[in-house]
Short mmCIF file of N, CA and C in Angstrom, two decimals:
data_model
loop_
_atom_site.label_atom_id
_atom_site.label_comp_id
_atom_site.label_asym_id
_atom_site.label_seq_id
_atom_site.Cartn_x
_atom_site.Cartn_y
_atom_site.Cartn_z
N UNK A 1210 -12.46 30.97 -7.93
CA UNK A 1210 -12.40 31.08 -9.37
C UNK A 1210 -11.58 29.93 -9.96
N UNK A 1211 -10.31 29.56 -8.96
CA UNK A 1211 -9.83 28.52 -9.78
C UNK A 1211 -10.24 27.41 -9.46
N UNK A 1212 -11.18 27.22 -8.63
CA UNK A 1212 -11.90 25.97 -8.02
C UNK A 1212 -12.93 25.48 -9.32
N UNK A 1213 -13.56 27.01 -9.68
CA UNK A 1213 -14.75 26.92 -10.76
C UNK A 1213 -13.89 26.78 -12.28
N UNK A 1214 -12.70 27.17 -12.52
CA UNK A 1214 -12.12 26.22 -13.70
C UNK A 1214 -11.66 25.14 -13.90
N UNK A 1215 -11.16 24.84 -12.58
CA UNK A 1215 -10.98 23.14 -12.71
C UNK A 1215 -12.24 22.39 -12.77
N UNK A 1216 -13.41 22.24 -12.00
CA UNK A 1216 -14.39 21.99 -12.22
C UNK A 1216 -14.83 21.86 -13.66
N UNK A 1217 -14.99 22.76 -14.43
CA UNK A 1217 -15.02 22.60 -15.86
C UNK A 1217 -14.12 22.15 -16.39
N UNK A 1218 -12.85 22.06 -16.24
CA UNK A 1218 -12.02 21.13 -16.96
C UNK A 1218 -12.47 19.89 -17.19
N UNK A 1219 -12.64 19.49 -15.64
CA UNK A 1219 -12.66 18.12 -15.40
C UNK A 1219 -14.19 17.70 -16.03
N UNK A 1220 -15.37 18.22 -15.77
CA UNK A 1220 -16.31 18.30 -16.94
C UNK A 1220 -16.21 17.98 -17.61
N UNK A 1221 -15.42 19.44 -18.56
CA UNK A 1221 -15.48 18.70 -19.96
C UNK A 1221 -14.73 17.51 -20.55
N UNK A 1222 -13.63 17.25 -19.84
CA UNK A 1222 -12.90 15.78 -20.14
C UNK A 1222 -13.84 14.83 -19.81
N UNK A 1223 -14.72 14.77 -18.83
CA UNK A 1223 -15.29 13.56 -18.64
C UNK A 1223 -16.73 13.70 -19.76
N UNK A 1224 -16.79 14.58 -20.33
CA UNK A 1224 -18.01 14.48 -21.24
C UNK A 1224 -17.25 14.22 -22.18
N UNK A 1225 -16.02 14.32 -22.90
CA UNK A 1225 -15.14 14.32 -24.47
C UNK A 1225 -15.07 12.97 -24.12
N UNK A 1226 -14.84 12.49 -23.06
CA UNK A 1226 -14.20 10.95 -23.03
C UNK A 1226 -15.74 10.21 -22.57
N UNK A 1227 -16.86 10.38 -22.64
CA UNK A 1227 -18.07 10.09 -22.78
C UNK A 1227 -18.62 10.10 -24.06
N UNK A 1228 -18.23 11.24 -24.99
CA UNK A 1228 -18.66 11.06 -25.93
C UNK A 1228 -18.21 10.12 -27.21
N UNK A 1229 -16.51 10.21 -26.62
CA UNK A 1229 -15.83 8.70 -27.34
C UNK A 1229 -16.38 7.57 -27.42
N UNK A 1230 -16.47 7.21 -25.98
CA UNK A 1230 -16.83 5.89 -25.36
C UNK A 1230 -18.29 5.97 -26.27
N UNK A 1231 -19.44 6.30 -26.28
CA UNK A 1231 -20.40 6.76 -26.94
C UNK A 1231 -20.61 6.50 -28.51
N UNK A 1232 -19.60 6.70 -29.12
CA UNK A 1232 -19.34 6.73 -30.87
C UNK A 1232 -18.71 5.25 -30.62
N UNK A 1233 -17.84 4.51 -29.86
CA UNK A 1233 -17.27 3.15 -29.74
C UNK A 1233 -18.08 2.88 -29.80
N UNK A 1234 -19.01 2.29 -28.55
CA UNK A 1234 -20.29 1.86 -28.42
C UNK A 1234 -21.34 2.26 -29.79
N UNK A 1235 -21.70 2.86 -30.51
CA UNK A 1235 -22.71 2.75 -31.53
C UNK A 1235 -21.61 2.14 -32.63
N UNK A 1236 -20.00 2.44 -32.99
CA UNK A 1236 -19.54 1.62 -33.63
C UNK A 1236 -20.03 0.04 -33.74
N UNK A 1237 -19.54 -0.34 -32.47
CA UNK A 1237 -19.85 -1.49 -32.45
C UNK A 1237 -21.09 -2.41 -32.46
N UNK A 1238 -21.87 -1.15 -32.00
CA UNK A 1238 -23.66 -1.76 -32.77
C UNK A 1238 -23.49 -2.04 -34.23
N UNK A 1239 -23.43 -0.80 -34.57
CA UNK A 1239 -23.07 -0.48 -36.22
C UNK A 1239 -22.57 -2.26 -36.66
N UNK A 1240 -21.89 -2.79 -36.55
CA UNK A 1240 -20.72 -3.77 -37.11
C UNK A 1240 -21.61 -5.09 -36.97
N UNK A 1241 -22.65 -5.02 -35.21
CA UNK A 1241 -23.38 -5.93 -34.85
C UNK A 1241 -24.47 -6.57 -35.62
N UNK A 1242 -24.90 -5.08 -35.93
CA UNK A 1242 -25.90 -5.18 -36.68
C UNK A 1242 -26.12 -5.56 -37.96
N UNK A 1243 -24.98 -5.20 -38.55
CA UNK A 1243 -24.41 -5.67 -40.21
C UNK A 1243 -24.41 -6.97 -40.56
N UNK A 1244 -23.67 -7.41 -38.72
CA UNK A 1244 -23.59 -8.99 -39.09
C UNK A 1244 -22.22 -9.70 -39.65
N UNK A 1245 -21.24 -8.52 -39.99
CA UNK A 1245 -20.08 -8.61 -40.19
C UNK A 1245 -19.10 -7.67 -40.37
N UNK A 1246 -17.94 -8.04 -40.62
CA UNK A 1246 -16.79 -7.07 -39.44
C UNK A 1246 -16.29 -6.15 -40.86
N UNK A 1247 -16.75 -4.78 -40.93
CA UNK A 1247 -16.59 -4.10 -42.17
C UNK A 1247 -15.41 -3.42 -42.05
N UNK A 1248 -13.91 -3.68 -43.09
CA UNK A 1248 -12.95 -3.05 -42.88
C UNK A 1248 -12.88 -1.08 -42.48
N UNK A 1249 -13.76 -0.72 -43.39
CA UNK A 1249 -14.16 0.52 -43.47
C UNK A 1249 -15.04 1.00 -41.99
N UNK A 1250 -15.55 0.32 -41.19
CA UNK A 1250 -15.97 1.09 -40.08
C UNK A 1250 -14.65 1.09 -39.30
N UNK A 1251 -14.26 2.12 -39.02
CA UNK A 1251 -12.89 2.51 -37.78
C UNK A 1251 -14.24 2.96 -36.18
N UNK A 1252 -13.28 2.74 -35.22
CA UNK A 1252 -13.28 3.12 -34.02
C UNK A 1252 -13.22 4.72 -34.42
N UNK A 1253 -13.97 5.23 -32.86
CA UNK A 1253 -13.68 6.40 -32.32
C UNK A 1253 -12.30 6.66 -31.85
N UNK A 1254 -11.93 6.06 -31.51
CA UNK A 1254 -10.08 6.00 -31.04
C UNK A 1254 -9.77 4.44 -30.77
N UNK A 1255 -8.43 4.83 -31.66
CA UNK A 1255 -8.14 2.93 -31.38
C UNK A 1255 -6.15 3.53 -31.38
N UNK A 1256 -5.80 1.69 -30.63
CA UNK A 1256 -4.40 2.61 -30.25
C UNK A 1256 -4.24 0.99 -30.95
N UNK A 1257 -2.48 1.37 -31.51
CA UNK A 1257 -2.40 -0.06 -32.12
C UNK A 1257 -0.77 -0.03 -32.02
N UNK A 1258 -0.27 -1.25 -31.54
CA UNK A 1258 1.51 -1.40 -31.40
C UNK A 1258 1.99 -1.94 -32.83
N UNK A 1259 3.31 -1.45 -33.21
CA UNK A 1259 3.60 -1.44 -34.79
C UNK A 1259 4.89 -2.67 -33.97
N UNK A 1260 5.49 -2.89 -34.83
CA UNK A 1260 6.66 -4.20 -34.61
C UNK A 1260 7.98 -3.60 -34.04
N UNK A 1261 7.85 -2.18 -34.06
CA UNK A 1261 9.40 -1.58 -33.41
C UNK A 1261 8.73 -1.50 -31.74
N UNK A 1262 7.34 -1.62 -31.80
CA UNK A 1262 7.44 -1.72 -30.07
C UNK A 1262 6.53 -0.23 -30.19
N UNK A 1263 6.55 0.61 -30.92
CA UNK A 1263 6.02 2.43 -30.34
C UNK A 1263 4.34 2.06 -30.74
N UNK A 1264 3.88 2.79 -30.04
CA UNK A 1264 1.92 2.90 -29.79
C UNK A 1264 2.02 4.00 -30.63
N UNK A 1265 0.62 3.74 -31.56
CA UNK A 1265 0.26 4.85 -32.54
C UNK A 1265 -1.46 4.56 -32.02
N UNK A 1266 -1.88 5.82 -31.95
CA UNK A 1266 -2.98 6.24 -31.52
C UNK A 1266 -3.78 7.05 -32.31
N UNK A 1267 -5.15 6.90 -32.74
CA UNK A 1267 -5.72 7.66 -33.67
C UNK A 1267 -7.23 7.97 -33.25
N UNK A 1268 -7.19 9.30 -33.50
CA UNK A 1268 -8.72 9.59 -32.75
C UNK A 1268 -9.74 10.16 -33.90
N UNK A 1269 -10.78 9.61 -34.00
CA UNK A 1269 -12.08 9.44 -34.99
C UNK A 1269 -10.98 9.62 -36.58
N UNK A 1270 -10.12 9.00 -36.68
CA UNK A 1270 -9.78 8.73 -38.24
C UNK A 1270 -8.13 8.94 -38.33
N UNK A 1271 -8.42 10.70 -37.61
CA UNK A 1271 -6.87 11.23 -37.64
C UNK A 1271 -5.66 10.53 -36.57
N UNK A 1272 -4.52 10.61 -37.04
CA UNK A 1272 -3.80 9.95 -36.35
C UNK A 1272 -2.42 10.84 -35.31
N UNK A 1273 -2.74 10.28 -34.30
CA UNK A 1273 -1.88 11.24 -33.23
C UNK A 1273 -0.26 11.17 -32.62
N UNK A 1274 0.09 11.72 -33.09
CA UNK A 1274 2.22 11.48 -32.79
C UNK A 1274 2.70 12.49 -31.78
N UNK A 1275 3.42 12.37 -31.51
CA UNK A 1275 4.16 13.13 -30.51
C UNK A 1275 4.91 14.18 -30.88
N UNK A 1276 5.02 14.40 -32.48
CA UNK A 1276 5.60 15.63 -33.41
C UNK A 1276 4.60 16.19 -33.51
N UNK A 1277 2.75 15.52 -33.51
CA UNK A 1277 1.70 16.48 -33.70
C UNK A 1277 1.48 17.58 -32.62
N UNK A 1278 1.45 16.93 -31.70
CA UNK A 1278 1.96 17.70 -30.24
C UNK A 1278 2.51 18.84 -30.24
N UNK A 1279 4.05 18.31 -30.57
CA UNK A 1279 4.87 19.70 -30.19
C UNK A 1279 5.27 20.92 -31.29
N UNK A 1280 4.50 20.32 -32.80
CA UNK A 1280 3.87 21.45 -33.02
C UNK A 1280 2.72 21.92 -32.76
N UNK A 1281 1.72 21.58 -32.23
CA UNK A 1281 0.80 22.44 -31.62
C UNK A 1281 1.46 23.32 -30.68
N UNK A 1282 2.18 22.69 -29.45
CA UNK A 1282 2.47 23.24 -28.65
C UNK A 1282 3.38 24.64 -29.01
N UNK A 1283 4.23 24.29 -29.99
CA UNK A 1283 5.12 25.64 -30.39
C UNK A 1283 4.30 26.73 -31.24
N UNK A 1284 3.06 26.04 -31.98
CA UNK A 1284 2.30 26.84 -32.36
C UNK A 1284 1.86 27.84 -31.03
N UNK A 1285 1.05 27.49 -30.04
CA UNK A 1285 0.60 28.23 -29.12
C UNK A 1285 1.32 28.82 -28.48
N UNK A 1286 2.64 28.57 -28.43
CA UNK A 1286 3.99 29.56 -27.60
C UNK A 1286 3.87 30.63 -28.51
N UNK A 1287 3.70 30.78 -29.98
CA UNK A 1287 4.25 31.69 -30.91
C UNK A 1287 2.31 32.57 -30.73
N UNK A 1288 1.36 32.21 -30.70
CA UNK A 1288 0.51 32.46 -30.61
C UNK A 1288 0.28 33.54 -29.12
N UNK A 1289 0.70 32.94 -28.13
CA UNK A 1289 0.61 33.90 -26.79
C UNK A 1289 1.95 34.57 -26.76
N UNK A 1290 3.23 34.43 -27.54
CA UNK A 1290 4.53 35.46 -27.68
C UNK A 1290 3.30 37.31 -27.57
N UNK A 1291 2.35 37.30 -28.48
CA UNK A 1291 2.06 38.41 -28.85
C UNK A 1291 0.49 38.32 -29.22
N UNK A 1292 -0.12 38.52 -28.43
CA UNK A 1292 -1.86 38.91 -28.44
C UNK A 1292 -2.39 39.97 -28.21
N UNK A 1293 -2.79 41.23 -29.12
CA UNK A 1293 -3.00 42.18 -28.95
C UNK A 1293 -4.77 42.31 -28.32
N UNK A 1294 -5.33 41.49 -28.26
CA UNK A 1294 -6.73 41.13 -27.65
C UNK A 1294 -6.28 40.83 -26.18
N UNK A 1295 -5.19 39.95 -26.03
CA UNK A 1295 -5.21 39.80 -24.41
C UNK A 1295 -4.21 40.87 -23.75
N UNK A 1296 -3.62 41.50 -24.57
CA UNK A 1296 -2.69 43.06 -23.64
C UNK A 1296 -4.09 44.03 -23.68
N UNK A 1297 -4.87 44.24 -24.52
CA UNK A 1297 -6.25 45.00 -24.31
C UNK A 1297 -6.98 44.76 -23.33
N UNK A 1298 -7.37 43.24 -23.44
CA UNK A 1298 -7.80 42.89 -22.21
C UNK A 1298 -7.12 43.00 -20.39
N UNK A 1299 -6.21 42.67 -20.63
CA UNK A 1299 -5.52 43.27 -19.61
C UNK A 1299 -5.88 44.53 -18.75
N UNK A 1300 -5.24 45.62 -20.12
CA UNK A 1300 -5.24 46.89 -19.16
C UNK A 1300 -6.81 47.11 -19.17
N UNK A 1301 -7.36 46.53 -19.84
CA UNK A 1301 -9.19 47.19 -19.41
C UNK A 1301 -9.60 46.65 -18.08
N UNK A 1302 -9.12 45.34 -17.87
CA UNK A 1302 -8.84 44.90 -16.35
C UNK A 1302 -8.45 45.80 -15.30
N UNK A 1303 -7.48 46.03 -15.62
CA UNK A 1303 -6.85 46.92 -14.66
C UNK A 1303 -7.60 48.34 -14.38
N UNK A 1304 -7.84 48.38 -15.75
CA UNK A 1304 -8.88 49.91 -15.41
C UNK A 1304 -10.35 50.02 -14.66
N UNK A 1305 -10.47 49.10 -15.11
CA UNK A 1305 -12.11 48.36 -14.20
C UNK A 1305 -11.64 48.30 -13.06
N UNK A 1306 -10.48 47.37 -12.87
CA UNK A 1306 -10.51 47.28 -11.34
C UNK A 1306 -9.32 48.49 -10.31
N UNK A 1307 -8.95 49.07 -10.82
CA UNK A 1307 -8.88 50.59 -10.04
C UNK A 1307 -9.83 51.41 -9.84
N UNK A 1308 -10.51 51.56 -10.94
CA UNK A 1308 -11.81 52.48 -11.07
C UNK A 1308 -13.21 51.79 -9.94
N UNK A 1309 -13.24 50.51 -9.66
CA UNK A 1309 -13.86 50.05 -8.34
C UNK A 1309 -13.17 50.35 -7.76
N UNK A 1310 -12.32 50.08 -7.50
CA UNK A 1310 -11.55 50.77 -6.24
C UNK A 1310 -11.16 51.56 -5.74
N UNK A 1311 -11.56 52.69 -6.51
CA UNK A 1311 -11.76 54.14 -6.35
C UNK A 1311 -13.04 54.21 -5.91
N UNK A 1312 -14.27 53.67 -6.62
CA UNK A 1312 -15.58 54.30 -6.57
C UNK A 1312 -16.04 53.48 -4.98
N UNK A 1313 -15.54 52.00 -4.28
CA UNK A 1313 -15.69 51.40 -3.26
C UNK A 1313 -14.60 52.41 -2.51
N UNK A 1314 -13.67 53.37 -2.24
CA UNK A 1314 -13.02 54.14 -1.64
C UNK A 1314 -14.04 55.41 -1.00
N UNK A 1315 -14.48 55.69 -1.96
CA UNK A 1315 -15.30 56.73 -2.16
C UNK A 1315 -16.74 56.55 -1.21
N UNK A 1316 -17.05 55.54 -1.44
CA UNK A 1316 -17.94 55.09 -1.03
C UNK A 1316 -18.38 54.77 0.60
N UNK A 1317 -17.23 54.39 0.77
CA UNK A 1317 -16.45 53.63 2.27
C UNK A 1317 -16.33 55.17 3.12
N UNK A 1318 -15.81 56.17 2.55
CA UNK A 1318 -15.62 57.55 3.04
C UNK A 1318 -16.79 58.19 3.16
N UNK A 1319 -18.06 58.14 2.46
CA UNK A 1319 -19.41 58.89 2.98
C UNK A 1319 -19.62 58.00 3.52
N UNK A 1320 -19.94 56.94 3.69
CA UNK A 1320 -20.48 56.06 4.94
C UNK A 1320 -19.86 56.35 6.09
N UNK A 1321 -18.32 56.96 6.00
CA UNK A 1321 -18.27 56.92 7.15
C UNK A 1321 -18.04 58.30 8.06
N UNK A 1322 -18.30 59.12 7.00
CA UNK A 1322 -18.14 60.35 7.15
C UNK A 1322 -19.51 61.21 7.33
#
């Protein structure tokens, strides 16, 4: 199972970072084709060094910081603090899988009985 989620991880990163590469590439048709270099067409992601030395990185327009981050990240701490869909899910887990394991108990005993 965790073989078959990494697998999809890695998937889908290599298709998101395919589909970048993808929008670059028709960018740069786009620009080719015009015949000249239009301020207004941006990259799919472009990373650019400012004069204090720090990389600013921006993906299809929006621009990405390291404060964008770690509020996401504290967002999702405060988000899994309390999920009443995944404590449901849970114990229905648990109930499913006792309740096989009762009915494979059961089962195991007339076969062998």
């Amino acid at each position: 199972m965790v073989k078959f989620f990494l697998k999809c991880i890695v998937l889908c990163s290599v298709l998101l970072f395919g589909v970048l590469i993808g929008m670059q590439q028709a960018n740069q048709g786009m620009i080719k084709m015009k015949g000249y270099n239009d301020p207004d067409f941006q990259g799919a992601f472009q990373i650019d060094s400012n004069e204090t030395g720090d990389v600013e990185a921006s993906i299809l327009g929006n621009e990405v910081t390291s404060q964008d981050l770690q509020k996401k990240q504290e967002q999702l701490e405060q988000i899994e603090a309390f999920n009443i869909f995944s404590q449901l899910g849970k114990q229905f887990a648990n109930i499913v899988s006792s309740g096989v394991s009762s009915l494979l108990k059961i089962v195991t005993e007339l076969m062998d009985g």
